[in-house]
Short mmCIF file of C-alpha atoms in Angstrom, two decimals:
data_model
loop_
_atom_site.label_atom_id
_atom_site.label_comp_id
_atom_site.label_asym_id
_atom_site.label_seq_id
_atom_site.Cartn_x
_atom_site.Cartn_y
_atom_site.Cartn_z
CA MET V 1 27.29 -3.38 1.13
CA LEU V 2 28.82 -6.76 0.21
CA THR V 3 29.94 -7.30 3.80
CA ARG V 4 26.41 -6.59 5.03
CA ILE V 5 24.89 -9.02 2.53
CA CYS V 6 27.40 -11.72 3.54
CA GLN V 7 26.67 -11.13 7.22
CA ALA V 8 22.91 -11.33 6.67
CA GLN V 9 23.28 -14.48 4.57
CA ALA V 10 25.51 -16.12 7.19
CA LEU V 11 22.94 -15.24 9.86
CA MET V 12 20.12 -16.71 7.78
CA GLU V 13 22.05 -19.91 6.98
CA SER V 14 22.96 -20.61 10.59
CA ALA V 15 19.42 -19.79 11.77
CA CYS V 16 17.90 -22.10 9.15
CA ASP V 17 20.27 -24.92 10.15
CA ALA V 18 19.22 -24.46 13.77
CA VAL V 19 15.49 -24.40 12.96
CA GLY V 20 15.66 -27.42 10.62
CA ARG V 21 12.36 -26.76 8.81
CA GLN V 22 10.85 -24.33 6.32
CA ILE V 23 10.45 -20.76 7.59
CA ASN V 24 7.47 -18.95 6.06
CA ILE V 25 7.73 -15.17 6.11
CA MET V 26 4.86 -13.05 4.85
CA GLU V 27 5.42 -9.56 3.50
CA VAL V 28 2.32 -7.40 3.91
CA CYS V 29 3.26 -4.62 1.55
CA GLY V 30 2.97 -4.38 -2.22
CA THR V 31 6.08 -2.21 -2.43
CA HIS V 32 8.06 -4.94 -0.64
CA THR V 33 6.65 -7.55 -3.04
CA VAL V 34 7.82 -5.54 -6.05
CA SER V 35 11.24 -4.79 -4.54
CA ILE V 36 11.76 -8.49 -3.67
CA PHE V 37 11.07 -9.54 -7.26
CA ARG V 38 12.78 -6.65 -9.02
CA ASN V 39 15.96 -7.10 -7.05
CA GLY V 40 15.96 -10.88 -7.37
CA ILE V 41 16.01 -11.40 -3.60
CA ARG V 42 14.21 -14.76 -3.50
CA PRO V 43 16.97 -16.79 -5.21
CA THR V 44 19.56 -15.38 -2.80
CA LEU V 45 17.78 -16.72 0.30
CA PRO V 46 18.44 -20.11 1.91
CA LYS V 47 16.23 -22.86 0.40
CA SER V 48 14.27 -23.24 3.61
CA VAL V 49 13.16 -19.57 3.70
CA LYS V 50 9.88 -19.16 1.85
CA LEU V 51 8.43 -15.71 1.21
CA LEU V 52 4.66 -15.35 1.01
CA SER V 53 3.09 -12.25 -0.55
CA GLY V 54 0.27 -11.27 1.78
CA PRO V 55 -2.61 -8.81 1.54
CA GLY V 56 -0.33 -5.78 1.19
CA CYS V 57 -1.63 -4.24 -2.00
CA PRO V 58 -4.63 -1.99 -1.27
CA VAL V 59 -6.08 -2.32 -4.76
CA CYS V 60 -5.85 -6.13 -4.53
CA VAL V 61 -7.62 -6.41 -1.19
CA THR V 62 -10.46 -4.11 -2.23
CA ASP V 63 -13.53 -6.30 -2.49
CA GLN V 64 -15.47 -6.81 -5.68
CA GLY V 65 -18.61 -5.19 -4.24
CA TYR V 66 -16.71 -1.92 -3.74
CA ILE V 67 -15.51 -1.95 -7.37
CA ASP V 68 -19.08 -2.50 -8.58
CA VAL V 69 -20.34 0.42 -6.47
CA THR V 70 -17.67 2.71 -7.99
CA LEU V 71 -18.79 1.63 -11.47
CA ASP V 72 -22.45 2.33 -10.62
CA LEU V 73 -21.53 5.79 -9.35
CA ALA V 74 -19.42 6.47 -12.45
CA LEU V 75 -22.40 5.67 -14.71
CA ARG V 76 -24.48 8.47 -13.18
CA ASP V 77 -24.67 11.84 -14.92
CA ASP V 78 -24.46 13.87 -11.73
CA THR V 79 -21.08 12.59 -10.47
CA ILE V 80 -17.36 13.08 -10.98
CA ILE V 81 -15.26 10.10 -9.90
CA ALA V 82 -11.88 11.14 -8.48
CA THR V 83 -9.55 8.15 -8.25
CA TYR V 84 -5.89 7.26 -7.88
CA GLY V 85 -4.62 5.81 -11.15
CA ASP V 86 -4.11 2.27 -9.92
CA MET V 87 -7.87 1.70 -9.47
CA ILE V 88 -9.05 2.44 -12.98
CA ARG V 89 -8.26 -0.92 -14.59
CA VAL V 90 -9.65 -3.14 -11.84
CA PRO V 91 -12.47 -5.16 -13.38
CA GLY V 92 -15.96 -5.29 -11.91
CA LYS V 93 -19.16 -6.77 -13.29
CA ALA V 94 -19.73 -3.90 -15.73
CA GLY V 95 -16.12 -3.52 -16.91
CA SER V 96 -13.68 -1.13 -15.28
CA LEU V 97 -13.51 2.63 -14.73
CA GLU V 98 -11.23 2.66 -17.78
CA THR V 99 -13.43 0.59 -20.10
CA LEU V 100 -16.56 2.58 -19.14
CA ASN V 101 -14.77 5.35 -21.04
CA ARG V 102 -16.65 8.08 -19.19
CA LYS V 103 -15.52 11.69 -19.16
CA ASN V 104 -16.50 12.01 -15.49
CA VAL V 105 -13.69 9.70 -14.31
CA LYS V 106 -10.69 11.79 -13.26
CA ILE V 107 -7.31 10.49 -12.12
CA ILE V 108 -5.89 12.42 -9.18
CA MET V 109 -2.40 12.60 -7.69
CA SER V 110 -3.59 13.86 -4.31
CA THR V 111 -6.88 14.02 -2.43
CA ILE V 112 -6.62 17.80 -2.60
CA ASP V 113 -7.17 17.50 -6.38
CA ALA V 114 -10.58 15.96 -5.58
CA VAL V 115 -11.49 18.89 -3.34
CA ASP V 116 -10.42 21.26 -6.15
CA LEU V 117 -12.70 19.36 -8.57
CA ALA V 118 -15.64 19.82 -6.18
CA ARG V 119 -14.99 23.55 -5.96
CA GLN V 120 -14.69 23.87 -9.74
CA ASN V 121 -17.82 21.79 -10.48
CA PRO V 122 -20.58 22.92 -8.12
CA ASP V 123 -23.30 21.21 -10.22
CA LYS V 124 -21.71 17.74 -9.82
CA THR V 125 -21.03 15.54 -6.82
CA VAL V 126 -17.36 14.58 -6.61
CA VAL V 127 -16.81 11.07 -5.21
CA LEU V 128 -13.30 10.39 -3.94
CA ILE V 129 -12.50 6.70 -4.43
CA ALA V 130 -10.62 6.36 -1.17
CA VAL V 131 -8.60 3.16 -1.24
CA GLY V 132 -5.40 2.51 0.68
CA PHE V 133 -3.85 1.50 3.97
CA GLU V 134 -2.83 3.66 6.92
CA THR V 135 -0.27 5.48 4.75
CA THR V 136 -2.98 6.88 2.49
CA THR V 137 -5.90 7.46 4.87
CA PRO V 138 -4.56 10.65 6.52
CA ALA V 139 -4.65 12.42 3.13
CA THR V 140 -8.35 11.52 2.81
CA ALA V 141 -9.03 12.87 6.30
CA VAL V 142 -7.32 16.15 5.38
CA ALA V 143 -9.48 16.38 2.24
CA VAL V 144 -12.68 15.94 4.29
CA LYS V 145 -11.43 18.53 6.74
CA GLN V 146 -10.83 20.99 3.92
CA ALA V 147 -14.18 20.27 2.26
CA ALA V 148 -15.92 20.82 5.61
CA ALA V 149 -14.04 24.09 6.18
CA GLU V 150 -15.07 25.33 2.72
CA ASN V 151 -18.62 23.94 3.15
CA LEU V 152 -18.28 22.02 -0.12
CA THR V 153 -21.50 20.04 0.03
CA ASN V 154 -20.81 18.37 -3.33
CA PHE V 155 -17.76 16.46 -2.08
CA CYS V 156 -17.93 12.95 -0.66
CA VAL V 157 -15.75 9.92 0.03
CA LEU V 158 -16.37 6.26 -0.80
CA SER V 159 -14.15 4.85 1.90
CA GLY V 160 -12.46 1.56 1.22
CA HIS V 161 -9.56 2.39 3.54
CA LYS V 162 -8.13 -0.65 5.28
CA LEU V 163 -6.16 -1.37 8.43
CA VAL V 164 -3.20 -3.74 8.33
CA ILE V 165 -3.17 -5.04 11.92
CA PRO V 166 -6.73 -6.50 11.85
CA ALA V 167 -5.81 -8.30 8.60
CA MET V 168 -2.67 -9.80 10.18
CA ASN V 169 -4.83 -10.84 13.10
CA ALA V 170 -7.37 -12.49 10.79
CA LEU V 171 -4.66 -14.37 8.87
CA LEU V 172 -3.14 -15.78 12.06
CA SER V 173 -6.55 -16.66 13.48
CA ASP V 174 -7.05 -19.09 10.60
CA LYS V 175 -5.88 -22.46 11.90
CA ASN V 176 -4.55 -23.41 8.45
CA ASN V 177 -2.18 -20.47 8.25
CA LYS V 178 1.48 -21.24 7.52
CA ILE V 179 2.88 -17.88 8.60
CA ASP V 180 5.89 -17.90 10.93
CA ALA V 181 6.58 -14.15 10.87
CA PHE V 182 5.75 -10.87 9.19
CA LEU V 183 8.03 -8.52 7.30
CA CYS V 184 6.04 -5.39 8.14
CA PRO V 185 5.30 -2.55 5.74
CA GLY V 186 7.65 0.45 5.86
CA HIS V 187 5.40 3.33 4.97
CA VAL V 188 2.32 2.07 6.82
CA SER V 189 4.62 1.90 9.84
CA VAL V 190 5.74 5.50 9.32
CA ILE V 191 2.18 6.37 10.29
CA ILE V 192 1.26 3.70 12.89
CA GLY V 193 4.73 3.19 14.45
CA SER V 194 6.51 -0.10 15.12
CA ASP V 195 4.82 -0.47 18.54
CA ALA V 196 1.53 -1.08 16.70
CA TYR V 197 2.61 -4.69 16.01
CA GLU V 198 2.98 -5.47 19.71
CA PRO V 199 -0.47 -7.19 19.98
CA ILE V 200 0.43 -9.53 17.08
CA VAL V 201 3.74 -10.44 18.74
CA ARG V 202 2.09 -10.88 22.13
CA ASP V 203 -1.07 -12.76 21.10
CA PHE V 204 0.39 -14.97 18.38
CA ASN V 205 4.09 -15.14 19.25
CA ARG V 206 5.18 -14.18 15.73
CA PRO V 207 8.14 -11.89 14.97
CA CYS V 208 7.13 -8.59 13.31
CA VAL V 209 10.02 -6.69 11.73
CA VAL V 210 9.56 -3.41 9.85
CA ALA V 211 11.91 -2.94 6.91
CA GLY V 212 12.44 -0.25 4.30
CA PHE V 213 12.37 -0.94 0.58
CA GLU V 214 16.00 -1.05 -0.42
CA PRO V 215 17.18 -4.62 -1.09
CA MET V 216 19.70 -4.50 1.75
CA GLN V 217 16.98 -3.52 4.22
CA ILE V 218 14.71 -6.34 3.07
CA ILE V 219 17.50 -8.93 3.31
CA GLU V 220 18.47 -7.69 6.78
CA GLY V 221 14.81 -7.74 7.86
CA ILE V 222 14.49 -11.37 6.74
CA ALA V 223 17.77 -12.23 8.52
CA GLU V 224 16.50 -10.62 11.73
CA ILE V 225 13.30 -12.69 11.53
CA CYS V 226 15.34 -15.90 11.00
CA ARG V 227 17.49 -14.99 13.99
CA GLN V 228 14.43 -14.57 16.21
CA ILE V 229 12.86 -17.83 15.06
CA ALA V 230 16.10 -19.75 15.64
CA LYS V 231 16.33 -18.23 19.09
CA GLY V 232 12.70 -19.13 19.80
CA THR V 233 11.68 -15.53 20.44
CA ALA V 234 9.22 -13.13 18.84
CA GLU V 235 9.82 -9.39 18.97
CA ASN V 236 8.50 -6.35 17.20
CA GLY V 237 11.04 -3.96 15.91
CA SER V 238 12.16 -1.81 13.04
CA ILE V 239 15.25 -1.77 10.92
CA TYR V 240 13.81 1.21 9.03
CA GLU V 241 14.66 3.56 11.86
CA VAL V 242 15.34 6.60 9.70
CA ALA V 243 11.63 6.93 8.90
CA VAL V 244 9.80 4.70 11.38
CA THR V 245 9.53 5.54 15.05
CA ALA V 246 8.01 3.41 17.81
CA LYS V 247 4.94 5.64 18.06
CA GLY V 248 4.53 6.72 14.42
CA ASN V 249 3.17 10.01 13.10
CA ALA V 250 0.93 11.33 15.90
CA THR V 251 -0.50 14.18 13.79
CA ALA V 252 -1.63 11.74 11.11
CA GLN V 253 -3.09 9.33 13.67
CA ARG V 254 -5.01 12.16 15.34
CA ILE V 255 -6.62 13.43 12.15
CA VAL V 256 -7.62 9.92 11.04
CA ALA V 257 -9.18 9.23 14.46
CA GLU V 258 -11.15 12.47 14.22
CA TYR V 259 -12.74 11.63 10.87
CA PHE V 260 -12.78 7.82 10.64
CA GLU V 261 -13.83 4.81 12.68
CA PRO V 262 -13.20 1.10 12.08
CA TYR V 263 -16.01 -1.29 11.16
CA ASP V 264 -16.29 -4.87 9.93
CA GLY V 265 -15.86 -4.57 6.16
CA TYR V 266 -15.12 -7.07 3.41
CA TRP V 267 -11.64 -7.79 2.10
CA ARG V 268 -11.05 -9.75 -1.07
CA GLY V 269 -10.13 -13.30 -0.18
CA LEU V 270 -10.30 -12.70 3.55
CA GLY V 271 -14.01 -12.01 3.93
CA LYS V 272 -15.34 -9.74 6.64
CA ILE V 273 -12.52 -8.68 8.98
CA PRO V 274 -13.51 -7.32 12.42
CA GLY V 275 -12.51 -3.66 12.56
CA GLY V 276 -10.53 -3.98 9.30
CA THR V 277 -12.11 -1.19 7.24
CA LEU V 278 -12.65 2.52 7.94
CA ARG V 279 -15.76 4.65 7.46
CA LEU V 280 -16.45 8.30 8.25
CA VAL V 281 -17.71 9.00 11.76
CA ASP V 282 -21.33 10.16 12.15
CA GLU V 283 -20.30 13.78 12.64
CA TYR V 284 -19.01 13.89 9.06
CA SER V 285 -21.56 11.53 7.51
CA GLN V 286 -22.63 14.23 5.04
CA PHE V 287 -19.31 13.47 3.29
CA ASP V 288 -19.96 9.72 3.21
CA ALA V 289 -20.79 8.59 -0.36
CA MET V 290 -22.65 5.56 1.01
CA LYS V 291 -25.12 7.84 2.78
CA ARG V 292 -25.20 10.40 -0.03
CA PHE V 293 -26.28 7.78 -2.55
CA ASN V 294 -28.35 5.64 -0.15
CA ILE V 295 -26.12 2.57 -0.41
CA ASP V 296 -26.91 0.35 2.59
CA GLU V 297 -23.92 -1.95 2.49
CA ILE V 298 -21.18 -2.83 0.06
CA PRO V 299 -22.08 -6.40 -0.90
CA ALA V 300 -19.66 -9.31 -0.61
CA GLU V 301 -18.88 -10.55 -4.10
CA GLU V 302 -16.09 -12.44 -5.79
CA LEU V 303 -15.36 -12.72 -9.49
CA GLY V 304 -15.74 -16.37 -10.48
CA GLY V 305 -12.66 -18.44 -11.23
CA CYS V 306 -10.09 -15.93 -10.01
CA LYS V 307 -7.81 -17.17 -7.25
CA CYS V 308 -6.61 -13.72 -6.11
CA GLY V 309 -8.17 -14.41 -2.71
CA GLU V 310 -5.99 -17.47 -2.10
CA VAL V 311 -2.91 -15.64 -3.41
CA LEU V 312 -3.58 -12.79 -0.96
CA CYS V 313 -3.70 -15.18 2.00
CA GLY V 314 -0.40 -16.80 0.99
CA LEU V 315 -2.16 -20.13 0.41
CA ILE V 316 -1.02 -20.45 -3.21
CA ASP V 317 1.59 -18.80 -5.43
CA PRO V 318 0.30 -16.97 -8.54
CA PRO V 319 1.47 -19.69 -11.01
CA ASP V 320 -0.80 -22.13 -9.12
CA CYS V 321 -3.85 -20.26 -10.49
CA PRO V 322 -5.04 -21.89 -13.74
CA LYS V 323 -5.72 -18.46 -15.29
CA PHE V 324 -2.22 -17.10 -14.55
CA GLU V 325 -0.29 -16.22 -17.72
CA THR V 326 -2.94 -17.85 -19.91
CA LYS V 327 -6.26 -16.03 -19.45
CA CYS V 328 -4.94 -13.47 -16.96
CA THR V 329 -2.10 -11.16 -18.01
CA PRO V 330 -1.28 -7.48 -17.26
CA ASP V 331 -2.81 -6.51 -20.65
CA SER V 332 -5.97 -8.45 -19.96
CA PRO V 333 -6.22 -8.90 -16.20
CA VAL V 334 -8.90 -11.06 -14.61
CA GLY V 335 -8.20 -10.15 -11.00
CA PRO V 336 -6.76 -7.18 -9.12
CA CYS V 337 -3.51 -8.97 -8.20
CA MET V 338 -2.65 -8.80 -11.91
CA VAL V 339 -4.02 -5.26 -12.41
CA SER V 340 -2.02 -3.48 -9.76
CA SER V 341 1.69 -3.12 -10.43
CA GLU V 342 2.11 -3.98 -6.75
CA GLY V 343 0.03 -7.14 -6.98
CA ALA V 344 1.74 -10.50 -6.45
CA CYS V 345 0.50 -11.85 -9.80
CA SER V 346 1.78 -8.80 -11.67
CA ALA V 347 5.20 -9.08 -9.98
CA TRP V 348 5.44 -12.81 -10.76
CA TYR V 349 4.44 -12.16 -14.39
CA LYS V 350 6.72 -9.19 -14.93
CA TYR V 351 9.79 -10.92 -13.60
CA GLY V 352 8.65 -14.25 -15.10
CA ARG V 353 11.85 -14.85 -17.00
CA ARG V 354 13.44 -15.54 -13.65
CA ARG V 355 10.44 -17.39 -12.31
CA LYS V 356 12.04 -20.82 -12.36
CA GLN V 357 14.57 -19.58 -9.85
CA ASN V 358 11.87 -18.32 -7.52
CA LYS V 359 10.58 -20.52 -4.79
CA MET Y 1 0.35 2.32 -3.63
CA CYS Y 2 2.21 3.10 -0.43
CA LEU Y 3 5.16 4.31 -2.48
CA ALA Y 4 6.81 7.39 -0.98
CA VAL Y 5 9.64 9.48 -2.34
CA PRO Y 6 12.09 11.72 -0.46
CA ALA Y 7 12.04 15.38 -1.53
CA ARG Y 8 13.48 18.64 -0.23
CA ILE Y 9 11.18 21.52 0.72
CA VAL Y 10 12.19 24.50 -1.42
CA GLU Y 11 9.17 26.72 -0.75
CA LEU Y 12 6.89 26.71 2.28
CA GLU Y 13 3.87 28.81 3.17
CA ASP Y 14 1.56 27.52 5.91
CA ASP Y 15 1.03 23.87 4.93
CA ASN Y 16 1.59 24.44 1.23
CA ALA Y 17 5.05 23.46 0.04
CA VAL Y 18 6.97 23.05 -3.18
CA VAL Y 19 9.43 20.17 -3.05
CA ASP Y 20 12.34 19.09 -5.21
CA ALA Y 21 12.95 15.41 -5.82
CA MET Y 22 15.95 14.77 -8.08
CA GLY Y 23 15.26 17.97 -10.03
CA ASN Y 24 11.48 17.45 -10.31
CA ARG Y 25 9.48 20.14 -8.54
CA TYR Y 26 5.91 19.81 -7.42
CA SER Y 27 3.42 21.05 -4.84
CA ILE Y 28 2.61 19.08 -1.71
CA ARG Y 29 0.92 19.62 1.66
CA THR Y 30 2.77 19.44 4.96
CA THR Y 31 -0.41 19.18 7.05
CA LEU Y 32 0.71 15.84 8.52
CA THR Y 33 4.23 17.05 9.40
CA PRO Y 34 3.65 20.48 10.97
CA GLU Y 35 7.19 20.55 12.40
CA VAL Y 36 8.95 20.91 9.03
CA VAL Y 37 10.91 23.98 7.99
CA LEU Y 38 12.29 25.21 4.68
CA GLY Y 39 15.14 22.98 3.51
CA ASP Y 40 13.95 19.85 5.33
CA ILE Y 41 13.81 16.57 3.48
CA VAL Y 42 10.45 14.85 3.71
CA LEU Y 43 8.99 11.53 2.61
CA VAL Y 44 6.14 12.33 0.21
CA HIS Y 45 3.18 10.01 -0.33
CA ALA Y 46 0.18 10.92 -2.52
CA GLY Y 47 0.86 14.64 -2.30
CA PHE Y 48 1.48 14.75 1.45
CA ALA Y 49 4.67 14.76 3.52
CA ILE Y 50 4.36 11.87 6.00
CA ALA Y 51 7.77 12.01 7.75
CA THR Y 52 11.03 13.90 7.83
CA LEU Y 53 14.20 12.14 6.71
CA ASP Y 54 17.88 12.75 7.17
CA GLU Y 55 20.03 13.73 4.22
CA GLU Y 56 21.95 10.44 4.06
CA GLU Y 57 18.81 8.31 3.81
CA ALA Y 58 17.38 10.56 1.11
CA LYS Y 59 20.60 10.39 -0.91
CA GLU Y 60 20.60 6.60 -0.77
CA THR Y 61 17.02 6.46 -2.06
CA TRP Y 62 17.67 9.04 -4.78
CA ALA Y 63 20.71 7.04 -5.90
CA LEU Y 64 18.57 3.91 -6.07
CA PHE Y 65 15.93 5.70 -8.15
CA ALA Y 66 18.64 7.02 -10.50
CA GLU Y 67 20.01 3.49 -10.87
CA LEU Y 68 16.54 2.14 -11.66
CA GLU Y 69 16.00 4.86 -14.22
CA GLN Y 70 19.34 4.04 -15.86
CA PHE Y 71 18.44 0.34 -15.87
CA LYS Y 72 15.07 1.12 -17.44
CA ASN Y 73 16.72 3.21 -20.16
CA THR Y 74 19.15 0.39 -20.91
CA GLN Y 75 16.27 -2.08 -21.14
CA ASP Y 76 14.34 0.28 -23.45
CA LYS Y 77 17.37 0.55 -25.74
CA LEU Y 78 17.83 -3.21 -25.75
CA SER Y 79 14.20 -3.90 -26.57
CA GLY Y 80 13.94 -0.97 -29.02
#
């Protein structure tokens, strides 16, 4: 292990010397963000390597309008809200799913739990709060498939599922972006495969390297990116080969394509991203909560004064937000980047004792 | 949110499986990995297997989780 760390560090140092300027690497995965902070990786990197935490936390990128719609649906007497635990504390205009303190809000471990709730409660409509990237979407598709097979007409999905590649595209299309390369998400890539980053590499000439979550993998991923930048090349590849293949999980891709289609939906901080959000295809629209409850469009809204949007784009670090650590803490979060344990603000706060060492 | 944990399939019937991750047993679906057989190690995310893993990789991850758990316990003792 020590030899590998030394090799990676030597590679990074020599690459940085050759490049002679700051190298900005964005991780697009909340689990990477947490691992980087928890393992104290930032202080071990050369001074000219700067890590940016991008829009890699699904809860954080979920727009305010979506949160408000979930709260409205939770306040009805004819619904059961089935949600993953990390969504319940995200604040909207009327509080959060937690502070509403409603008995109809149920935390699930799997989408199948939501289907079970629908079967057990035929007089209520179960709304699955479907948030997550490509890793999580296949499970929602399976739930719809099962509900359709059982003809469970009281089950529906409020889809906030997001796609990583359109977001990377949007970030690089902004002329003010400072991103030199992406450290690509491990478990998203299990599903989509490392070849999926080829358009980013080709169109924007930015290295895209998939890494796992162990500290060694992250350090080696960063070293590989530095090597490519020093060499003046951009390649897509994976150093998480045990789980990530070039083509990904074909079964999962197939089931998602059968039930979902991309559309231009809102992301927090990034606005409307072309083809960045998923909705159910027309054939399964009876399971679409938007149609079930006659919601035309999820409105674009931002909570005033919170700089989560700029944090998500890598434009500022969390301590640059005036609310950070003063008005916004994990116990009393203002924005989703502090709510989610995978949010950049939460990671900065939690490992704050070491913050002065972080760049 | 995209956290996934390696676990070994100890029971399997159609796409319903029981897995064991470091002594914890729970039910998952293998709908997304139809190729798995009893005894395989899978990566589990939100109640679904999303990939198969080799034994070595799983052991490394389990060891890391055990280390984190130990660290957490030490921290709890220090703060308590």
